[in-house]
Short mmCIF file of C-alpha atoms in Angstrom, two decimals:
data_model
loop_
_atom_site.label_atom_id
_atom_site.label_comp_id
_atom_site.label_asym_id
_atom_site.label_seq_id
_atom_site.Cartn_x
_atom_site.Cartn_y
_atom_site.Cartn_z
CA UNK X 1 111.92 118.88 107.20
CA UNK X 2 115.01 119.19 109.85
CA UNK X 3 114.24 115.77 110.90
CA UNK X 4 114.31 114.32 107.03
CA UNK X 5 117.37 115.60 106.52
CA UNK X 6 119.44 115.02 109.97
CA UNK X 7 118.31 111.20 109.11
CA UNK X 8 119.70 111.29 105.59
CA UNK X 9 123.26 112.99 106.58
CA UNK X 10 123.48 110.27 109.28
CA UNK X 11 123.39 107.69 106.08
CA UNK X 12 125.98 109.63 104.41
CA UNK X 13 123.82 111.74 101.72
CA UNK X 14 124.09 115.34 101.29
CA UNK X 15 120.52 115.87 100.97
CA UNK X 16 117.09 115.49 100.55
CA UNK X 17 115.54 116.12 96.90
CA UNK X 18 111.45 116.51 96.68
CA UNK X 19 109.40 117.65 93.67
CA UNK X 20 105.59 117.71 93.49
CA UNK X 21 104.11 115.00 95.15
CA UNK X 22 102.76 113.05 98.59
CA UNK X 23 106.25 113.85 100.18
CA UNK X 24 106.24 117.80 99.22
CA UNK X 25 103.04 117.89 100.86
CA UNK X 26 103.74 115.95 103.89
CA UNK X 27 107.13 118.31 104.55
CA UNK X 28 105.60 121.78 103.34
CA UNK X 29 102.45 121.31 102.44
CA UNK X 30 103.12 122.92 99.13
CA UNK X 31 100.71 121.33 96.58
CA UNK X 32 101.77 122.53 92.82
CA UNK X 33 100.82 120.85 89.71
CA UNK X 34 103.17 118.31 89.22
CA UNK X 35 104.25 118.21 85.60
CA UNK X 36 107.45 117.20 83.41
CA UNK X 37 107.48 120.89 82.10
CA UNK X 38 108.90 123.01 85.02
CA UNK X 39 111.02 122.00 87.63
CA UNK X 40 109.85 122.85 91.28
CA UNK X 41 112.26 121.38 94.01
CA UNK X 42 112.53 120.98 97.78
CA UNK X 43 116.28 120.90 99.10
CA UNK X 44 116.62 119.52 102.32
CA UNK X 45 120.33 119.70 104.01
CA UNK X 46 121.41 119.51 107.68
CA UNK X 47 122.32 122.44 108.90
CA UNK X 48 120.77 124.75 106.86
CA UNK X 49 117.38 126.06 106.09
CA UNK X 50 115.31 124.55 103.81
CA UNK X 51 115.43 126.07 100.19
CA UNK X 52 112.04 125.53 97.40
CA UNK X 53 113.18 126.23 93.49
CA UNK X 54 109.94 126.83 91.63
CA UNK X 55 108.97 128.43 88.41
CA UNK X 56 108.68 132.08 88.81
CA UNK X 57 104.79 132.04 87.92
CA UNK X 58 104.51 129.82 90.90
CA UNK X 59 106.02 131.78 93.74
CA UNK X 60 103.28 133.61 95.49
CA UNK X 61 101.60 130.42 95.38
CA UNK X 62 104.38 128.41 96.80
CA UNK X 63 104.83 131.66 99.36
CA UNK X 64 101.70 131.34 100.61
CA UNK X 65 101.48 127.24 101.26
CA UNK X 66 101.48 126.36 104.95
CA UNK X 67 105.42 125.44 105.68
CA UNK X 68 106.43 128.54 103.52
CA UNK X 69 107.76 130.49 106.81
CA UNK X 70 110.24 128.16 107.59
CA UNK X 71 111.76 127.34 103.57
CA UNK X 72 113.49 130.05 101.47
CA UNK X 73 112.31 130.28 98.31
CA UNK X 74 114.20 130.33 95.04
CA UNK X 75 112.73 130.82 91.45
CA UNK X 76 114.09 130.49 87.81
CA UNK X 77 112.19 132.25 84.97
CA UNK X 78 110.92 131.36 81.18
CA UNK X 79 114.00 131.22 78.85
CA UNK X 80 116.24 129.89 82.31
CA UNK X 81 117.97 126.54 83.02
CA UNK X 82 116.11 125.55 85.60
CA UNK X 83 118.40 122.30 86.15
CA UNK X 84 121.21 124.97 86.08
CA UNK X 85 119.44 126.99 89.15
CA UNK X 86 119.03 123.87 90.64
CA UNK X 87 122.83 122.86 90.52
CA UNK X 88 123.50 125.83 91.64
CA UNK X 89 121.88 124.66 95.19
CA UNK X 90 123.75 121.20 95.31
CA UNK X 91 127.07 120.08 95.98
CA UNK X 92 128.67 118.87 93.06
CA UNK X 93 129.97 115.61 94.36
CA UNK X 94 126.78 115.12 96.53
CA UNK X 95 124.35 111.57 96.93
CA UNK X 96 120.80 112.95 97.42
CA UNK X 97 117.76 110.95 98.04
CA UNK X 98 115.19 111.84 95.18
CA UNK X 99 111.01 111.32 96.36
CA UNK X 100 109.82 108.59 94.85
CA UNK X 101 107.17 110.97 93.01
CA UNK X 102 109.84 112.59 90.78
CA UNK X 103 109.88 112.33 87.18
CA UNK X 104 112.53 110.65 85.12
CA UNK X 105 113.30 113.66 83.07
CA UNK X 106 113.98 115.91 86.27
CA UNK X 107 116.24 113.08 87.48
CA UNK X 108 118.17 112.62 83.85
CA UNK X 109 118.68 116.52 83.94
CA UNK X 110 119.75 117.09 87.43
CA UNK X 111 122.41 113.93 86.10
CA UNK X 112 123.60 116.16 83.48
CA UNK X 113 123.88 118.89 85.31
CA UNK X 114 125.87 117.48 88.05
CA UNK X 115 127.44 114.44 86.26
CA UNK X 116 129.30 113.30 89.89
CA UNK X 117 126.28 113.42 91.63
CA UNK X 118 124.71 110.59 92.54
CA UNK X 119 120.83 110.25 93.41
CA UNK X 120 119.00 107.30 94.98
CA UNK X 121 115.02 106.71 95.45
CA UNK X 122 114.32 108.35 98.98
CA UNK X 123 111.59 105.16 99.73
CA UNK X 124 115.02 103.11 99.86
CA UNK X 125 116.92 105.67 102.13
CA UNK X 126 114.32 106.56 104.34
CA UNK X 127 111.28 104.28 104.22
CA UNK X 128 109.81 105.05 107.33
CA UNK X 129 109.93 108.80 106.91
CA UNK X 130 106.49 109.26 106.93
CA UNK X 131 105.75 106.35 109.11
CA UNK X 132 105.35 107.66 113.00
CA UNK X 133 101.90 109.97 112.81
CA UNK X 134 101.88 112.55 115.48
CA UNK X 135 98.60 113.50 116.97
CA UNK X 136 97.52 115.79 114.88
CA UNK X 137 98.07 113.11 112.05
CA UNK X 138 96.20 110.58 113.89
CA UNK X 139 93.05 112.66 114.18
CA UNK X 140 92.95 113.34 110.62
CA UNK X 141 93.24 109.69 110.01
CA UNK X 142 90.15 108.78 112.24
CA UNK X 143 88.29 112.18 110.85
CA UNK X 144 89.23 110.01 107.53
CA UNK X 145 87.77 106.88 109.01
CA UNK X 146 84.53 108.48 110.48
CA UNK X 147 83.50 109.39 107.37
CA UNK X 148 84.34 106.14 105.42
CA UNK X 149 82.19 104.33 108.24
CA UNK X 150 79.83 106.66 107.53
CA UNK X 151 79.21 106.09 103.94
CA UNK X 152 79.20 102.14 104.66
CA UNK X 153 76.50 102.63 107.02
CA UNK X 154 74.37 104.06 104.35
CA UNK X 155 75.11 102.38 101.45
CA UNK X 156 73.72 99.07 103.80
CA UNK X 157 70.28 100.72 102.80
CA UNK X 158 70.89 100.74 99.00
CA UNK X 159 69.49 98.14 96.93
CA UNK X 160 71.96 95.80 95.94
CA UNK X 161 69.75 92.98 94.29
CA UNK X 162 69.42 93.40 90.45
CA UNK X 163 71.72 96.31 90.03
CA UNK X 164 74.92 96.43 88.24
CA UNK X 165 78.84 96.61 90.22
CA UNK X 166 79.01 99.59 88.49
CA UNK X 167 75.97 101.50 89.86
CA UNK X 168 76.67 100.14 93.39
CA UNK X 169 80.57 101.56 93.26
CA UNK X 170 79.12 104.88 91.86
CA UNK X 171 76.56 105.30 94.68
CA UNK X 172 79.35 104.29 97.06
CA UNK X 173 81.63 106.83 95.35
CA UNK X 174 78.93 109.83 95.78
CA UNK X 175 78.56 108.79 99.52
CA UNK X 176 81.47 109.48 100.05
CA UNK X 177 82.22 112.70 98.25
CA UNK X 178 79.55 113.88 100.16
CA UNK X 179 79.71 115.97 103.99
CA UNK X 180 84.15 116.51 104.50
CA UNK X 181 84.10 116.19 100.46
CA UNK X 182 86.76 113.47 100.36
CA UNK X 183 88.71 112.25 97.37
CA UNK X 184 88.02 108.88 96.27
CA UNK X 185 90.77 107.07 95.07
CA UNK X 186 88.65 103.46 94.19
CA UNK X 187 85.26 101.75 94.82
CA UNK X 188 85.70 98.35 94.68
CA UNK X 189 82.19 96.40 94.74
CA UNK X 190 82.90 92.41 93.89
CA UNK X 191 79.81 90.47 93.81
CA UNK X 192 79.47 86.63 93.43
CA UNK X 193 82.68 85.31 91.77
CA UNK X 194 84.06 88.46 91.54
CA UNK X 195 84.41 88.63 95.42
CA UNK X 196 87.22 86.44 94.74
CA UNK X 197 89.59 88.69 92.96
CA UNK X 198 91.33 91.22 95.39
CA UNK X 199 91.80 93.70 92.14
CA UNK X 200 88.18 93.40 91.07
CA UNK X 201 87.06 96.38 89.03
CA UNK X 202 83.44 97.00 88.92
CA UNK X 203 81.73 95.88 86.02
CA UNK X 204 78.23 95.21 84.67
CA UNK X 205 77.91 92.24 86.39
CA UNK X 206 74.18 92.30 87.92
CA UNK X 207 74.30 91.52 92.00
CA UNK X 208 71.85 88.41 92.71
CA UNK X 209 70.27 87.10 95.27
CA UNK X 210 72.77 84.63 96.98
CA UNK X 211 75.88 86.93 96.49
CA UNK X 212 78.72 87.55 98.29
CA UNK X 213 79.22 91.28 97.85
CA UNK X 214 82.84 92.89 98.46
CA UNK X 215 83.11 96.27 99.04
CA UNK X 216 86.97 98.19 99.20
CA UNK X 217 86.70 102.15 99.01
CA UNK X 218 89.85 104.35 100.02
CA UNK X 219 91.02 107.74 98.92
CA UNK X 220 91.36 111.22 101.18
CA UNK X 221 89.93 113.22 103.17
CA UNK X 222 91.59 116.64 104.72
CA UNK X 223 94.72 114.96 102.90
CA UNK X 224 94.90 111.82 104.72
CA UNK X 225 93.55 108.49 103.36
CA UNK X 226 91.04 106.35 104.28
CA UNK X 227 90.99 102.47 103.60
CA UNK X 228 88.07 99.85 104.60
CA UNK X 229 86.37 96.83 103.33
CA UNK X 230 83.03 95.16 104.40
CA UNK X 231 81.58 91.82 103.44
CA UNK X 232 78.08 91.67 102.80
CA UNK X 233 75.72 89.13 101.42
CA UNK X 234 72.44 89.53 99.40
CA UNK X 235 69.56 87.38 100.88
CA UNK X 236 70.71 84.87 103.64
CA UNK X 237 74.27 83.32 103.20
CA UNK X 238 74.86 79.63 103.19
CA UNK X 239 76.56 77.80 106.08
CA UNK X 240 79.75 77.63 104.51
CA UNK X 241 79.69 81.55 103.68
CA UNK X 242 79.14 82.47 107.14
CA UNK X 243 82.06 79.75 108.39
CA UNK X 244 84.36 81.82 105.77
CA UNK X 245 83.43 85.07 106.58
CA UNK X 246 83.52 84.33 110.82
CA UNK X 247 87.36 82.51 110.04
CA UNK X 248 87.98 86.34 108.23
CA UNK X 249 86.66 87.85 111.01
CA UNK X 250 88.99 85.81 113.72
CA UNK X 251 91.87 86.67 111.85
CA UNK X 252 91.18 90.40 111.74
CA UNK X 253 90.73 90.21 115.41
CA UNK X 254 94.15 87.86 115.77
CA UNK X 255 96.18 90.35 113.73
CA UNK X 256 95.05 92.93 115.67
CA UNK X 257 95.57 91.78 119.07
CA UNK X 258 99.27 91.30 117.71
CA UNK X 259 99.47 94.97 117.42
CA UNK X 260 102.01 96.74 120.10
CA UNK X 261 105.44 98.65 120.15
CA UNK X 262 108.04 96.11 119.10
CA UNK X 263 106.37 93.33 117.50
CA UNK X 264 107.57 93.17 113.93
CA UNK X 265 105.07 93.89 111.02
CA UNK X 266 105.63 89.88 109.79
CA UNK X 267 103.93 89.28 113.19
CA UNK X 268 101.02 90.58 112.71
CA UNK X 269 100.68 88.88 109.02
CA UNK X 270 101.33 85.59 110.71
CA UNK X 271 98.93 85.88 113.69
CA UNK X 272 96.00 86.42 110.92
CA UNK X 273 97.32 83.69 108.78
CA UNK X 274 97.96 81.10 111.76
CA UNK X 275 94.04 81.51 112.03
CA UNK X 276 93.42 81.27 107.96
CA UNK X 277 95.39 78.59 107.89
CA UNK X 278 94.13 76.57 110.91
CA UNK X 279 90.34 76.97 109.32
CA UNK X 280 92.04 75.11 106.11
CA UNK X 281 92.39 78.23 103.84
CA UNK X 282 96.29 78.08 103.91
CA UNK X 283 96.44 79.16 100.14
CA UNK X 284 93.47 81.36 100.37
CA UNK X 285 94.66 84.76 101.50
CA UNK X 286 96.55 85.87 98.55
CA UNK X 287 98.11 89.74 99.85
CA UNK X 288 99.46 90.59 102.26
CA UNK X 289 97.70 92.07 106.14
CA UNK X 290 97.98 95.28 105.71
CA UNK X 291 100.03 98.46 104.65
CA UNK X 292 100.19 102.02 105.39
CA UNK X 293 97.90 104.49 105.35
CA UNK X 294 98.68 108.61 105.55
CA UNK X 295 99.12 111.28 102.97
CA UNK X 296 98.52 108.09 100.64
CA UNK X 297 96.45 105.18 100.83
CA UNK X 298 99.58 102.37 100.03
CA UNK X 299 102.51 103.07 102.02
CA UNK X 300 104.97 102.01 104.55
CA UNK X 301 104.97 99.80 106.17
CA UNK X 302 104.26 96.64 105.34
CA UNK X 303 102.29 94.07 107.13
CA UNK X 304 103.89 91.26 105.33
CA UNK X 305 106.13 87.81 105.85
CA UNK X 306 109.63 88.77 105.30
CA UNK X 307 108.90 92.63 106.81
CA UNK X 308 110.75 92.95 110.62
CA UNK X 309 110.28 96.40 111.00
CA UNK X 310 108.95 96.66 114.64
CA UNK X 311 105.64 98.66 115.09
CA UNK X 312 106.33 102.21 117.16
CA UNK X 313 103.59 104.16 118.62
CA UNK X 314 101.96 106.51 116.07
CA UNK X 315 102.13 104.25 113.43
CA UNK X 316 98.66 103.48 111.48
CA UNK X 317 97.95 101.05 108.86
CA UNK X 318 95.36 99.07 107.72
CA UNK X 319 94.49 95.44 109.10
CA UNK X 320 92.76 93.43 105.92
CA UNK X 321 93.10 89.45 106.15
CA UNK X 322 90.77 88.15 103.43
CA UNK X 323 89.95 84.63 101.83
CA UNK X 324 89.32 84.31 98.07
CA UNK X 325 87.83 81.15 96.70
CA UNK X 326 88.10 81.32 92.82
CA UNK X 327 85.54 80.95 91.10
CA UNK X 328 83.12 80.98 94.13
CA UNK X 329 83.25 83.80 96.15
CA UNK X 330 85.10 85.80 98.95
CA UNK X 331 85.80 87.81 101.75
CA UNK X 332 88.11 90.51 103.21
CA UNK X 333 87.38 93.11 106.24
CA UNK X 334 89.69 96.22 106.57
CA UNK X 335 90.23 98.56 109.13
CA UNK X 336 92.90 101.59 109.33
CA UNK X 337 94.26 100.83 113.09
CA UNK X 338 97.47 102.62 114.96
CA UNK X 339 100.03 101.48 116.99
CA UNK X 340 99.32 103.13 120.44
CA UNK X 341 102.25 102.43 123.37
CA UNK X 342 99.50 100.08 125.04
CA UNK X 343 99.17 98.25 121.57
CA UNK X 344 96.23 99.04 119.35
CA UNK X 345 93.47 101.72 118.18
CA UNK X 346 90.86 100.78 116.00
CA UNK X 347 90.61 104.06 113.95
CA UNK X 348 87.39 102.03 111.90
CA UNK X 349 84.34 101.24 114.20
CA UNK X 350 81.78 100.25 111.74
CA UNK X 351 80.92 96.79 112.45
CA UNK X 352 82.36 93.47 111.11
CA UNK X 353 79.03 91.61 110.89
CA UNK X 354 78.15 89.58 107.56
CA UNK X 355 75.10 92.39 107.03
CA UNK X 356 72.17 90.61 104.52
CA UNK X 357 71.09 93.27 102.27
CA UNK X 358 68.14 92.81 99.64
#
């Protein structure tokens, strides 16, 4: 929280603004119910101690969260203006960075309340906050990656063959609620054509023999997310299929070799591209390499052209070249990886071979 808001006042801004959502948790580890109703707000300023506004039916919930001993706490009761309250913690001339997470009305009122103010989205202030993992981070995130690994490594012994998308994603889904009880977010199973769209949602399209099978699952687990994506293929694959699924495989193992402090996050798009685009599939990997992964499953940064961020040690994200043929079929391999000060970690170890299943 100190750190958050020592960055912000060197950018000028008077403060930090966070209601209910990844960043709240992530600072405090307060966890409300986020809704448009009542107000609950984080106020983080430099050189003073954090301060939490939150209904007053909330507070010995919000006392007891785990960063409670180091925020004071504020409420506002039933009947109150809780935008009011809030003012009343703000400068009136201020420029506070509002989490991204916050609803419009919250926003619109805290405007009318303090009609000098001005607020800006904190993603555009401070993009990296949430960026550099410490240890304790890291661990979670390979706990997270364990037991996504885990769950590929048994649904391998599902049937796939003349069963719908649907019932594959479901059985993939209940794998993975299972031992750590994580929170799935999305089970992506693309079979045949289908492997070809990166935002595939399982359908009732029965897997055949001869399919290229897809399979994308992320969500959370102890509060930090998991990402991956295997490539498998019911019955033996043709020669082309393995050729497109070993080029996916080179450039997984390219963009991660790029991986160390310094290199920019467009560097490590390119050096899995350079490979795509050498094996003649140029206009076949349609998103980007790779994003972040923490307290969310999509955030910064970005492993894209354009993106010269430089990589710092502590910083995980996923690794997730693909190629999608329309029409046909496709490919795409995912890992969650950090940035260590030697270059990278593999946080996934479940292995990148085209597995036939039946």
């Amino acid at each position: 929280m100190d750190r958050t808001a020592y960055e912000a006042a060197a950018l000028g801004f008077a403060g930090v603004l966070v209601t209910p959502g990844p960043d709240l948790v992530w600072l405090c580890g307060y966890r409300p119910t986020a809704t448009a109703a009542r107000l609950t707000l984080l106020v983080l300023t430099a050189n003073a101690q954090p301060r939490l506004l939150v209904p007053a039916l909330d507070r010995p919930t919000a006392e007891a969260a785990p960063g409670a001993g180091a925020v004071r706490v504020f409420d506002w009761w039933e009947g109150q203006d809780a935008y009011a309250a809030a003012a009343g913690l703000l400068r009136p001339h201020g420029r506070y960075a509002v989490s991204d997470a916050t609803w419009a009305l919250h926003v619109l009122c805290l405007q009318k309340s303090l009609p000098l103010a001005v607020f800006q989205p904190l993603s555009a202030v401070l993009p990296m906050r949430r960026a550099v993992k410490d240890e304790h981070e890291v661990a979670r995130l390979a706990a997270a990656a364990a037991a996504a690994d885990a769950a590929y490594e048994e649904v391998l012994g599902l049937r796939f063959a003349g069963r719908s998308e649907r019932e594959l994603a479901a059985d993939l889904a209940g794998l993975l609620r299972g031992p750590g009880r994580s929170r799935v977010d999305f089970t992506v199973v693309g079979a045949g054509p289908h492997a070809a769209d990166p935002r595939h949602r399982p359908g009732d399209r029965i897997v055949g023999d001869g399919d290229m099978v897809v399979l994308d699952f992320g969500g959370l687990r102890d509060g930090y997310g998991f990402d991956t994506a295997r490539t498998v293929h019911v019955g033996e694959p043709t020669d082309e299929e393995r050729r497109v699924h070993a080029t996916v495989r080179a450039a997984q193992r390219s963009a991660f070799a790029a991986v160390r402090p310094g290199a920019s996050c467009q560097e490590v798009d390119r050096a899995a591209r350079a490979v795509l685009e050498e094996a003649g599939h140029a206009g076949h990997g349609v998103h980007r390499t790779g994003h972040g992964v923490g307290v969310t499953t999509h955030e910064p940064p970005y492993l894209v052209e354009g993106e010269e961020q430089p990589l710092e040690p502590g910083m995980c994200f996923s690794i997730e070249p693909g190629i999608h043929l329309p029409d046909r079929f496709g490919v795409r391999i995912e890992d969650v990886v950090t940035c260590t000060e030697d270059g990278g970690r593999r946080l996934n170890t479940a292995s990148h071979e085209l597995v036939v299943v039946h």
